[in-house]
Backbone as a printed PyTorch tensor [residue, N CA C, xyz], in Angstrom:
tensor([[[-27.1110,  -1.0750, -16.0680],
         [-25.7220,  -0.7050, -16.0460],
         [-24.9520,  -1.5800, -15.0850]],

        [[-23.4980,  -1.3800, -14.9210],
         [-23.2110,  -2.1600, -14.3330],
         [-22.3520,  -1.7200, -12.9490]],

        [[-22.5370,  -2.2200, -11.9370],
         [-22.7230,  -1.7550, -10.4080],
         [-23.9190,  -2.5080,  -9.5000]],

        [[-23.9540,  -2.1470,  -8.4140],
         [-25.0090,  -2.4200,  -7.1570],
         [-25.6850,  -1.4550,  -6.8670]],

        [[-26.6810,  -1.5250,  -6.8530],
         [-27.7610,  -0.1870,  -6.1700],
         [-27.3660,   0.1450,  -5.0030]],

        [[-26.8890,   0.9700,  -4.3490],
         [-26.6910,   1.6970,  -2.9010],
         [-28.5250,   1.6760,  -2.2680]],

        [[-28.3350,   1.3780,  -0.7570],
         [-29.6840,   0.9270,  -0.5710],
         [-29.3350,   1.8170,   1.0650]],

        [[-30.6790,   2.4960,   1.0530],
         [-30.5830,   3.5920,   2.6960],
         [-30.6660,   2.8260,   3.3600]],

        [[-30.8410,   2.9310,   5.0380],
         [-30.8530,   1.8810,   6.3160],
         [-31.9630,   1.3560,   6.3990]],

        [[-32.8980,   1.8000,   5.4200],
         [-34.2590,   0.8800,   5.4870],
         [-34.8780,   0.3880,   4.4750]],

        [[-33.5610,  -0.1720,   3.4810],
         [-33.3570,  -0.7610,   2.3730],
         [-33.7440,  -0.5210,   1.0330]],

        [[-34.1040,   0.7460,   1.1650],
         [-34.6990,   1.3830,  -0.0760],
         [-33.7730,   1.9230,  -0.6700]],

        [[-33.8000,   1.8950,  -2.2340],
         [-32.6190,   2.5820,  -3.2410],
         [-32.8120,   3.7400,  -2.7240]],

        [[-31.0380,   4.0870,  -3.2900],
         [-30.9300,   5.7200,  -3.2960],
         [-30.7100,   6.0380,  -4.4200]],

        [[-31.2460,   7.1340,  -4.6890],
         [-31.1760,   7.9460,  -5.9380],
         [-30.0200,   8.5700,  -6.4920]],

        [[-29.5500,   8.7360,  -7.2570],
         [-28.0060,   9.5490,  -8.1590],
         [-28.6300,  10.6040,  -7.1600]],

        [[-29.8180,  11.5150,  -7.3810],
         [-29.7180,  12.9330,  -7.3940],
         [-29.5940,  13.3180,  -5.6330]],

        [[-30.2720,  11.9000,  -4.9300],
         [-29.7900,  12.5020,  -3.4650],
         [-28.3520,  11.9780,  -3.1920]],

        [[-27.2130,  12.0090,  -3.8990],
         [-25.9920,  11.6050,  -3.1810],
         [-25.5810,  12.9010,  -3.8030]],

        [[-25.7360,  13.8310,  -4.6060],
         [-25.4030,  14.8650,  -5.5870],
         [-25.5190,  16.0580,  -4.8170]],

        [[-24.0830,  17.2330,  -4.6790],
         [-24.4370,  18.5460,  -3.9430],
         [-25.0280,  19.1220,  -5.4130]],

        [[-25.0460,  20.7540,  -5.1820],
         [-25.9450,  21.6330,  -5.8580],
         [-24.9920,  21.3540,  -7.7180]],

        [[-23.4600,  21.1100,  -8.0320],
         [-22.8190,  20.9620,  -8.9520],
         [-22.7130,  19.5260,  -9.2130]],

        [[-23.5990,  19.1970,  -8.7250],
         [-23.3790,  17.4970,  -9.3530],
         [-22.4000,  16.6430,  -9.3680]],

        [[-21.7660,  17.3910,  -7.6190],
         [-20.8490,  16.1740,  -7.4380],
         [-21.1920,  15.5770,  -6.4430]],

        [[-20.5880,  14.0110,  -6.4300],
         [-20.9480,  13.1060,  -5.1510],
         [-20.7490,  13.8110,  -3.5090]],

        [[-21.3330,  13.6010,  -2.9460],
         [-20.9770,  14.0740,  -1.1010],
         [-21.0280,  13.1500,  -0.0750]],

        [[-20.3100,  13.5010,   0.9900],
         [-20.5440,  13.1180,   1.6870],
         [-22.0810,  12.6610,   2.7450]],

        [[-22.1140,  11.5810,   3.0510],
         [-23.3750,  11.7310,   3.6790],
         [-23.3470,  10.8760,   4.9710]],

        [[-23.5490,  11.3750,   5.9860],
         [-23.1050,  10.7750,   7.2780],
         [-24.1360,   9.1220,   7.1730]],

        [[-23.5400,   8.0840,   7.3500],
         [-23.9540,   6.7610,   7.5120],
         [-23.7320,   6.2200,   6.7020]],

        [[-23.8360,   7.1430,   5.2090],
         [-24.4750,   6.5790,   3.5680],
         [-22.6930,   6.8350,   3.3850]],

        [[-22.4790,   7.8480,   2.6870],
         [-21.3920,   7.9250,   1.9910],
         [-20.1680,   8.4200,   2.6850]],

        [[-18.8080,   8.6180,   2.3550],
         [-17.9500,   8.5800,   3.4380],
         [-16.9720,   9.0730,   2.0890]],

        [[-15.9820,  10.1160,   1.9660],
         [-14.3410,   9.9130,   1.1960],
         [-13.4550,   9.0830,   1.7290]],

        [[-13.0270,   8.0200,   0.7540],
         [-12.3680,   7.0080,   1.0560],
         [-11.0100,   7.3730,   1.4060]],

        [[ -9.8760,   7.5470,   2.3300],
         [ -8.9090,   8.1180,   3.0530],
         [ -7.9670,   7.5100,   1.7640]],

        [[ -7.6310,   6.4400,   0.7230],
         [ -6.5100,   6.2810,   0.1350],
         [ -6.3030,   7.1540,  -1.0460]],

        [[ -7.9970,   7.2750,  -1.8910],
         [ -8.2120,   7.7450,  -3.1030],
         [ -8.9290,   9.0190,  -2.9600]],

        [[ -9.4300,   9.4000,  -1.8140],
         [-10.2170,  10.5660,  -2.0780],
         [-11.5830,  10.4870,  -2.7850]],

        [[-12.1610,   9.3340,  -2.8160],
         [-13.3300,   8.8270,  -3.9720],
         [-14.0300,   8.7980,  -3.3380]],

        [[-15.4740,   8.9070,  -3.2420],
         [-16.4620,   8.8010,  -2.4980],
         [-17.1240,   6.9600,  -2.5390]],

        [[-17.1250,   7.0050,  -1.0320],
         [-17.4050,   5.2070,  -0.7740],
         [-18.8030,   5.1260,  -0.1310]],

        [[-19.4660,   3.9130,  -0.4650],
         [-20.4310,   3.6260,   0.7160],
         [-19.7060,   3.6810,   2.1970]],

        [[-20.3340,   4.0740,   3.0330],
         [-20.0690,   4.0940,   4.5100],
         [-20.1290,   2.2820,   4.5170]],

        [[-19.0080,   2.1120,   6.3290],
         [-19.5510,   0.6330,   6.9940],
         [-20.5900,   0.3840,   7.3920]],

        [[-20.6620,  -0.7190,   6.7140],
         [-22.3140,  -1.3800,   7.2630],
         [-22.9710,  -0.9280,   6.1460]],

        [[-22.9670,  -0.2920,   5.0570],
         [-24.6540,  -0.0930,   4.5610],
         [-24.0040,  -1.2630,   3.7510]],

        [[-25.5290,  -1.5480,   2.8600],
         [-26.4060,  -2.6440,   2.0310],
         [-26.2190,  -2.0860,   0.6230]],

        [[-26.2850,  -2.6880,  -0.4500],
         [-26.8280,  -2.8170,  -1.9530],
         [-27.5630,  -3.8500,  -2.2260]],

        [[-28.1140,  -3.6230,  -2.9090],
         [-29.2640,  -4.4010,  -4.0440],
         [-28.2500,  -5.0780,  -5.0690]],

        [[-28.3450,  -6.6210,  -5.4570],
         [-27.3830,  -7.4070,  -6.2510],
         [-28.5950,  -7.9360,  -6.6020]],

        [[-28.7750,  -8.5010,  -7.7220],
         [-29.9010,  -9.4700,  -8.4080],
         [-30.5440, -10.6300,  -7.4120]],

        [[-31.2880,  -9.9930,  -6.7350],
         [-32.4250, -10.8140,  -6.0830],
         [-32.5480, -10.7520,  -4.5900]],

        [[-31.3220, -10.2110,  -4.0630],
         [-30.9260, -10.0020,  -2.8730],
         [-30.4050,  -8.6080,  -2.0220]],

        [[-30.3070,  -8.3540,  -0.9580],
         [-29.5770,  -7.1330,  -0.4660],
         [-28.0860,  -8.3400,   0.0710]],

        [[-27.4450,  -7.1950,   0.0090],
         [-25.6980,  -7.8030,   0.5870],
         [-25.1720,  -6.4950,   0.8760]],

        [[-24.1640,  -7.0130,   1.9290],
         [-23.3340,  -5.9290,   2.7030],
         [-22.1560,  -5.3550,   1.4040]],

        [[-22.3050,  -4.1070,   1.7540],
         [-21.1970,  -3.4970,   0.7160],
         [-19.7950,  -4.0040,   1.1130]],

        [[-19.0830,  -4.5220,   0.2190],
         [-17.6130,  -5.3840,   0.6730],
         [-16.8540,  -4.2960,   1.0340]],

        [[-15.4880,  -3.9660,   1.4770],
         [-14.4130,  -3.0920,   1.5790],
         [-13.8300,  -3.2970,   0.1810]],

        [[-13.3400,  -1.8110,   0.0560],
         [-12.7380,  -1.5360,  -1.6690],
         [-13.7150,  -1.5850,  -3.1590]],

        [[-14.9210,  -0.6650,  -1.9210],
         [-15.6950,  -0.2350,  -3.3500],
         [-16.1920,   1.1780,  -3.0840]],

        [[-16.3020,   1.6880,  -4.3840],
         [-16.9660,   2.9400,  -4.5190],
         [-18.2100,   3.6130,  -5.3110]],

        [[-18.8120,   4.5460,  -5.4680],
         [-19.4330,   5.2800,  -6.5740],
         [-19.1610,   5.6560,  -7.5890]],

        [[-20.1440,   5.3200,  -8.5320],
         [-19.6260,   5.6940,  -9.9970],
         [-20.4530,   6.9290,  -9.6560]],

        [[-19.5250,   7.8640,  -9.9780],
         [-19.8420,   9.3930, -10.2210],
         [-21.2350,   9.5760, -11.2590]],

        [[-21.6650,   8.6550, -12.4220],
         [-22.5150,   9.0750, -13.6520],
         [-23.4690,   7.9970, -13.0580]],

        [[-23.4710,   6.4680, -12.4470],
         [-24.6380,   5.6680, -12.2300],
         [-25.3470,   6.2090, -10.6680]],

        [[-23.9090,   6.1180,  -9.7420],
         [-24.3870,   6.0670,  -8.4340],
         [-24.4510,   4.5620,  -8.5140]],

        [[-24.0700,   3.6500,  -8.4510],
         [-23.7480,   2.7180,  -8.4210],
         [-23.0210,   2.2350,  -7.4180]],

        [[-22.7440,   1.4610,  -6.4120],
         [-21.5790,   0.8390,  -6.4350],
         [-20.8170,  -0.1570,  -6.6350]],

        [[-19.2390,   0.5860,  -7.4840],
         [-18.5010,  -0.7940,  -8.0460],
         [-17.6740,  -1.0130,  -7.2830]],

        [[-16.6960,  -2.1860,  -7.5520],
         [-15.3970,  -2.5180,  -7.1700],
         [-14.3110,  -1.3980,  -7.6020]],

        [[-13.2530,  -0.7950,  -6.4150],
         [-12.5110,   0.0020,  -6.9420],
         [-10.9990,  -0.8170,  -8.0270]],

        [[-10.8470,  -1.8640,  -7.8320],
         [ -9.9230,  -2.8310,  -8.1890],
         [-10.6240,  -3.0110,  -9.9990]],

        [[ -9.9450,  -2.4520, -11.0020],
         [-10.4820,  -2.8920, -12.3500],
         [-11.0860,  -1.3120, -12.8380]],

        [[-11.5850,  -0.6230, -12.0020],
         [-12.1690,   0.9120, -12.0570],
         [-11.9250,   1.8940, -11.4580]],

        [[-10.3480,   1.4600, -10.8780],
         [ -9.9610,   3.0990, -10.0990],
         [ -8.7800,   3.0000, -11.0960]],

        [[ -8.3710,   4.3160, -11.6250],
         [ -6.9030,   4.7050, -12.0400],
         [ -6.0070,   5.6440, -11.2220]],

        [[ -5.0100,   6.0260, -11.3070],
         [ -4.3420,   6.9390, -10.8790],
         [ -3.4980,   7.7850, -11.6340]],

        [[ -3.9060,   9.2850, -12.0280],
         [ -3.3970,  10.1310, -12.9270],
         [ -1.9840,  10.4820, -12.2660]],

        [[ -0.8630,   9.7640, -12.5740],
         [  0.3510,   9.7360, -12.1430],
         [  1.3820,  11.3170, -12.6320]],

        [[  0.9450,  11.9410, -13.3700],
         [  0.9400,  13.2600, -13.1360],
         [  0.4600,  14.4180, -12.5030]],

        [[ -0.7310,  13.9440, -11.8730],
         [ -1.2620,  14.9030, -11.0100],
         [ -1.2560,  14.1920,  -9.8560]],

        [[ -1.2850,  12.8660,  -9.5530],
         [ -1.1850,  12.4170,  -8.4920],
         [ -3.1940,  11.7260,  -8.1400]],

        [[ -4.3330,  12.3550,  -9.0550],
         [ -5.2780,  12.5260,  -8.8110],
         [ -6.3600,  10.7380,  -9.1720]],

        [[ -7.0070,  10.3290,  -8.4740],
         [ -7.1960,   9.0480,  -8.5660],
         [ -9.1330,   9.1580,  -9.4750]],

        [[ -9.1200,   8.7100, -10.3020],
         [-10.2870,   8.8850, -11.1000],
         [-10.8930,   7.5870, -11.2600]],

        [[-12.7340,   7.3520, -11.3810],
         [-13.0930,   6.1340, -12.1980],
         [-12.5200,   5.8760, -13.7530]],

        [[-12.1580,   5.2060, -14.4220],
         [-11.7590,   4.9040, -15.9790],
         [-12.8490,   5.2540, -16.5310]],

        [[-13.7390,   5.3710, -16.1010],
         [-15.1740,   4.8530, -17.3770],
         [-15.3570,   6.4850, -17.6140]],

        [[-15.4080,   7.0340, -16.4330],
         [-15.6770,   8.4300, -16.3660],
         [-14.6900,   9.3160, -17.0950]],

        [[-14.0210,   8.8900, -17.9210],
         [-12.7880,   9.9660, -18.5740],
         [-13.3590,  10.0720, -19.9550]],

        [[-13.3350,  11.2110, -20.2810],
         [-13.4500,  11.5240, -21.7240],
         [-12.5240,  11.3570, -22.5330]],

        [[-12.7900,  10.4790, -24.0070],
         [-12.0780,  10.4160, -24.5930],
         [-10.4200,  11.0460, -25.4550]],

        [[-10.8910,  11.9280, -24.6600],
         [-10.0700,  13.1390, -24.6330],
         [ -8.9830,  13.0900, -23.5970]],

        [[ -9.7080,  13.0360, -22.2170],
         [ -8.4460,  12.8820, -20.9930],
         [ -7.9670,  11.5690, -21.2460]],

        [[ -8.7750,  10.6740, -21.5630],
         [ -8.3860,   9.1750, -22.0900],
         [ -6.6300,   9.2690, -22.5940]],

        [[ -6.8070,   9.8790, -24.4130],
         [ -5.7090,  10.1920, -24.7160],
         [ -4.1630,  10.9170, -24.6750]],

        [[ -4.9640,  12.2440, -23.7480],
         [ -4.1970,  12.9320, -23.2710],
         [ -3.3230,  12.1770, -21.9610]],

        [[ -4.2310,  11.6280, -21.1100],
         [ -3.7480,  11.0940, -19.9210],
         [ -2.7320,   9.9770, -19.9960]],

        [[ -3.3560,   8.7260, -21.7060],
         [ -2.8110,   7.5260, -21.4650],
         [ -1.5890,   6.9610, -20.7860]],

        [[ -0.6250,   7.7550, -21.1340],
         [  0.9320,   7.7090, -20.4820],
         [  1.1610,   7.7310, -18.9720]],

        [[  0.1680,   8.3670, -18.0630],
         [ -0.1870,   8.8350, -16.8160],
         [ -0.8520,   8.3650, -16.2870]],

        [[ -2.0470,   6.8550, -16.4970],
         [ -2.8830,   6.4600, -16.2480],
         [ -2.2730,   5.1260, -15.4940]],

        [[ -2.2230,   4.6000, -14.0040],
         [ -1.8290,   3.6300, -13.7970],
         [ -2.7000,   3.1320, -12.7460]],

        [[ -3.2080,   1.7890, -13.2380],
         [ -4.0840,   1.1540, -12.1140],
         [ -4.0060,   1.1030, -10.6960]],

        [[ -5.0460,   1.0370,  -9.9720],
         [ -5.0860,   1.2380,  -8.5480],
         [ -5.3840,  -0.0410,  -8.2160]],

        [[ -4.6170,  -1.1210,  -7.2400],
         [ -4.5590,  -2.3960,  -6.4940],
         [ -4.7980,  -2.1250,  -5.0190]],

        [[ -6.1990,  -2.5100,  -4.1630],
         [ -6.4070,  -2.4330,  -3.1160],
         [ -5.6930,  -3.3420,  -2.5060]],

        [[ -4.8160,  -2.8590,  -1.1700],
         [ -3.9560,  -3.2960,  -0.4930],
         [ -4.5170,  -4.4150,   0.6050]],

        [[ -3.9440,  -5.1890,   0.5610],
         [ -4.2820,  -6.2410,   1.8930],
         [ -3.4010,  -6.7750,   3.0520]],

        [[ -3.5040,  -6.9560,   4.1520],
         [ -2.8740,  -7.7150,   4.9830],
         [ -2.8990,  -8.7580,   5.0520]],

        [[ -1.2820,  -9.3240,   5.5600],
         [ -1.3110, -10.6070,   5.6860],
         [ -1.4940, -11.1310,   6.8530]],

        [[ -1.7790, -12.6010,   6.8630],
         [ -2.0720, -12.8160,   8.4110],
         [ -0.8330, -12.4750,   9.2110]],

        [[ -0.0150, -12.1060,   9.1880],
         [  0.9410, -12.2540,  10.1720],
         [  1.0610, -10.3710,   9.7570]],

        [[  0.0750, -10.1810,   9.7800],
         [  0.0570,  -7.9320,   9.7580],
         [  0.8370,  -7.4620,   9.0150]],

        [[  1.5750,  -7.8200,   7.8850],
         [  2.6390,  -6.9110,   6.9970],
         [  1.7260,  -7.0280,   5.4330]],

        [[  1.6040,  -6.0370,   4.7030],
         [  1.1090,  -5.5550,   3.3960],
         [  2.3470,  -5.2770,   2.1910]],

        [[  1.4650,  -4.3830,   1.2210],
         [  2.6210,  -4.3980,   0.2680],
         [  2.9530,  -3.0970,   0.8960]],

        [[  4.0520,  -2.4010,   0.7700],
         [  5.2900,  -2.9240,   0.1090],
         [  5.9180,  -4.0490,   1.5670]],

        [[  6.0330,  -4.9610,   1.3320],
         [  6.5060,  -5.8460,   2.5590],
         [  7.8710,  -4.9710,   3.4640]],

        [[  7.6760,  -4.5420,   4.6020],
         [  9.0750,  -4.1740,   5.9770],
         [  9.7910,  -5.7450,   5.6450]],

        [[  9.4420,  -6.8750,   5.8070],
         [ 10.0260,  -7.8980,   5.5040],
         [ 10.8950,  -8.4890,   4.5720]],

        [[ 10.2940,  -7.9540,   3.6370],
         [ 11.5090,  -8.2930,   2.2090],
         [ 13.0390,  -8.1600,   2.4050]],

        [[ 13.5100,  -9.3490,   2.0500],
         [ 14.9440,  -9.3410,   2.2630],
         [ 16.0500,  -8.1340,   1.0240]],

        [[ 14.9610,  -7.4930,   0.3420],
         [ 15.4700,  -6.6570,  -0.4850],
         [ 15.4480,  -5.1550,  -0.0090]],

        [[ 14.0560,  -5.2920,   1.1870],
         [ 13.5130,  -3.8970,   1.2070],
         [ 13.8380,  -2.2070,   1.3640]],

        [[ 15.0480,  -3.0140,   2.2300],
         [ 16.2430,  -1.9680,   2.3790],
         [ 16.6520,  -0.9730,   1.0700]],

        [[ 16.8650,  -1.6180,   0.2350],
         [ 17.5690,  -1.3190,  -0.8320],
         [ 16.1780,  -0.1430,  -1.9450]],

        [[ 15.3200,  -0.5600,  -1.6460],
         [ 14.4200,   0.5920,  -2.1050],
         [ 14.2180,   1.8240,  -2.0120]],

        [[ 15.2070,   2.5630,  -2.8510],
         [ 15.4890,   4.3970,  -2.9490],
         [ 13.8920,   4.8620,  -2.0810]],

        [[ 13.9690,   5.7260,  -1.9110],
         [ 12.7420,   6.7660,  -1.8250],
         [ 11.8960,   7.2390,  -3.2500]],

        [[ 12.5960,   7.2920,  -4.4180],
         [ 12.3530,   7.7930,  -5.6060],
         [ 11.3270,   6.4350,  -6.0370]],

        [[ 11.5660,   5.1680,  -5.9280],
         [ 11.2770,   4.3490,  -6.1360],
         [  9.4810,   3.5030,  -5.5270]],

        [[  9.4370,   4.3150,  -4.4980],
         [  8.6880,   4.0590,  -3.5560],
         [  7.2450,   4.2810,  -3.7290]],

        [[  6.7690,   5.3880,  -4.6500],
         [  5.5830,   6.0280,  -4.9510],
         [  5.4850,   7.1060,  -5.3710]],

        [[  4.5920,   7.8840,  -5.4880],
         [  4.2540,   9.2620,  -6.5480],
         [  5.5730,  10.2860,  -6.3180]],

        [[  6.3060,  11.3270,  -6.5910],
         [  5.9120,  10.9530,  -8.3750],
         [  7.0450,   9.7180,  -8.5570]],

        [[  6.3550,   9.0310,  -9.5060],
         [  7.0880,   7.9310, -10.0960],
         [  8.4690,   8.5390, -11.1680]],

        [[  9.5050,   7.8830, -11.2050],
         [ 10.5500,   7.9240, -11.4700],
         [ 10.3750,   7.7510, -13.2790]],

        [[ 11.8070,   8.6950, -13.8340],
         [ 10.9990,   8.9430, -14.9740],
         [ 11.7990,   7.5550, -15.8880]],

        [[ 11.8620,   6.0720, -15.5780],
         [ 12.0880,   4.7790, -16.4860],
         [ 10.2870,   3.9290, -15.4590]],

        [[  9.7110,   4.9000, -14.8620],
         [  8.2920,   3.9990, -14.4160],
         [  8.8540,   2.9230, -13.5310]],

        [[ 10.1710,   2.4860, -12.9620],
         [ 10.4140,   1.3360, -12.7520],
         [ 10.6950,   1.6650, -11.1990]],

        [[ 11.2700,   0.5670, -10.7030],
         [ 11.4680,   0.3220,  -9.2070],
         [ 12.1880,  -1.1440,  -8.9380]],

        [[ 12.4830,  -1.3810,  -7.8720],
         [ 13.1970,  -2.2210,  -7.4540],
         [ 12.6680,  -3.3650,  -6.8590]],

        [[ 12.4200,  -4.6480,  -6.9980],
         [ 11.5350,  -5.1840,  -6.2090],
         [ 11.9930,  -5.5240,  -5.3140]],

        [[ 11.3180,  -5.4440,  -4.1440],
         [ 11.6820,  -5.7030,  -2.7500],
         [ 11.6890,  -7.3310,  -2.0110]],

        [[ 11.6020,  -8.3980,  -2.9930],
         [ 12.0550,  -9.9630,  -2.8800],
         [ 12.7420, -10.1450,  -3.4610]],

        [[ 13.2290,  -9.6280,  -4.8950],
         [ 14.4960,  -9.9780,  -5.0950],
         [ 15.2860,  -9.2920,  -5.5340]],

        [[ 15.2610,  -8.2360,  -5.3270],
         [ 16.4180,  -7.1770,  -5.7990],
         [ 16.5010,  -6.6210,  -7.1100]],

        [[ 15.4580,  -6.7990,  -7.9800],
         [ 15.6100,  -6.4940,  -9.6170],
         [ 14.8920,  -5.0690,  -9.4960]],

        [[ 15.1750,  -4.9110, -10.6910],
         [ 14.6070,  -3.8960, -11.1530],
         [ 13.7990,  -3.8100, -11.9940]],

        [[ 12.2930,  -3.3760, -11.8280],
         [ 10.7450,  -3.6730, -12.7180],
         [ 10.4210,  -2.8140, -13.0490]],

        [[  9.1230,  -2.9190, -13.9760],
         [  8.5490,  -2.0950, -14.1980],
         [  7.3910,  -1.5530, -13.2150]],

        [[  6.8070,  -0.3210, -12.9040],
         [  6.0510,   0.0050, -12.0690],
         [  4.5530,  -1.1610, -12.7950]],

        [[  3.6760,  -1.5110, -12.4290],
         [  2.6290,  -1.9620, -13.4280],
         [  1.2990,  -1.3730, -12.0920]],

        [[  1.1890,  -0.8030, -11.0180],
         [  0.2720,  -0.4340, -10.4940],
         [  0.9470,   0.7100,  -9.9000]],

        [[ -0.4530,   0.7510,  -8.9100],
         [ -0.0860,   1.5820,  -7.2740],
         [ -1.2890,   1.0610,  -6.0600]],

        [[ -0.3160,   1.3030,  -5.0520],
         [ -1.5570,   1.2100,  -3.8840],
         [ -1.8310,   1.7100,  -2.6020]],

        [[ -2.0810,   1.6750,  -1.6340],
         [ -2.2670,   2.4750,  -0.5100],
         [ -1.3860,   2.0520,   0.1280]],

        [[ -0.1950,   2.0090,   1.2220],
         [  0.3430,   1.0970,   2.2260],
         [ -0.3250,   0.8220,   3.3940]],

        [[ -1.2310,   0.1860,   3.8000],
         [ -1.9750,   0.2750,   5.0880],
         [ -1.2250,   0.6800,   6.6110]],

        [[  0.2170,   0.5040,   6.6020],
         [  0.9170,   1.5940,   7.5160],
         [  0.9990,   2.9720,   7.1380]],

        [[  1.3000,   3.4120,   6.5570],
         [  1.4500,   5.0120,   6.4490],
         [  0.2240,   5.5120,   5.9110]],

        [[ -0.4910,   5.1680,   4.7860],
         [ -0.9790,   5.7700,   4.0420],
         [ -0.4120,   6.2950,   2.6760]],

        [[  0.6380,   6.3130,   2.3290],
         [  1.3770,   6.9210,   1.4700],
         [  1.1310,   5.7860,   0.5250]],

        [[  1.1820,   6.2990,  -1.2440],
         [  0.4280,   5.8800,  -2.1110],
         [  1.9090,   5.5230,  -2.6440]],

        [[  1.9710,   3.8110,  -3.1740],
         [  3.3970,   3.2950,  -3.4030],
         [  3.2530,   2.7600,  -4.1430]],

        [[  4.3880,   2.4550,  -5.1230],
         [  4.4030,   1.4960,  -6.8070],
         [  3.8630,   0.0530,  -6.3970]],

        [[  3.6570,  -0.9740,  -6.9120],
         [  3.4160,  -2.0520,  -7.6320],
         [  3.9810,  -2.4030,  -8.5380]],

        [[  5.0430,  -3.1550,  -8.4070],
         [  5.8880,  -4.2250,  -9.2700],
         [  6.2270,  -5.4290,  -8.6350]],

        [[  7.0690,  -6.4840,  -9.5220],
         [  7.6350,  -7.4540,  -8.9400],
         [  8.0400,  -8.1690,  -9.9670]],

        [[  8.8860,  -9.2680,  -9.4080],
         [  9.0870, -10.0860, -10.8640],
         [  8.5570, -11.6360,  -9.5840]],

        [[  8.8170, -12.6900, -10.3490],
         [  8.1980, -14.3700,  -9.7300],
         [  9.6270, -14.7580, -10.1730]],

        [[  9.9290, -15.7810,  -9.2590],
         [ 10.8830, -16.9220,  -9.1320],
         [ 10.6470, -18.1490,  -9.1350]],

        [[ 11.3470, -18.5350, -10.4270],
         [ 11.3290, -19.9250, -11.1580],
         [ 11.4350, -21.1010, -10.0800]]])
């Protein structure tokens, strides 16, 4: 399947069934597993190891457990965000059912980064930034999905979401590029 083996402090796989409480959901596990503070998803802890084809490697920042492998993937490509409930899910893990029901509500999750000079998205810097309603800003999203971009003043479509590494508060993803 596809993922990294989660590997204990003395490099041995871990099993789906020991990361699993009594209902078969993921837990916390002091060293091993940790809830990730943006998504609520259960993460490898800092510092542990996975198993990659031939090698152990340090688990990167902005990955998690697949709830059905125990795996860990990249949350970037496999986290969504149910923009009606606010609730952040793996994709793979939805039944075809919440699939359809959800589609309209389903908006990708973009792990946030800093820049060298310490400002993230949504940029304090943007010469637009001012001008960004509150409505505009993050959950619940506004009902045209859109927002304002904060470099040049337009108005976009939402096409993500992400964490702000100052607040914490979970904020749109848009923009447009200049010719």
């Amino acid at each position: 399947g596809s993922g990294a083996v989660l590997l204990d402090g003395a490099r041995n796989p871990v099993k789906l069934q020991a990361m699993v409480d009594g209902v078969g959901q993921l837990m916390e596990i002091s060293g091993l597993l940790a809830k990730d503070k943006a998504t609520s998803l259960i993460a490898p802890s800092r510092g542990t190891e996975m198993r990659v084809p031939g090698h152990a490697h340090a688990v990167p920042e902005n990955c998690c457990v697949h709830p059905v492998t125990g795996h860990v993937i990249p949350m970037e490509g496999n986290v969504v965000i149910d923009a009606a409930t606010g609730r952040f899910h793996i994709g793979s893990c939805l039944s075809p059912q919440d699939l359809a029901q959800a589609a309209v509500d389903l908006i990708p999750y973009v792990c946030n980064r800093s820049t060298s000079t310490g400002d993230c998205y949504p940029s304090a810097s943007a010469p637009y930034a001012h001008l960004v309603a509150e409505e505009d800003k993050g959950l619940p999203l506004n009902d045209a999905r859109d927002m304002i971009d904060p470099f040049t003043g337009l108005r976009v479509p939402v096409l993500g979401v992400t964490c702000d590494r100052r607040t914490g508060a979970v904020v749109a993803v848009g923009g447009s590029m200049v010719d």
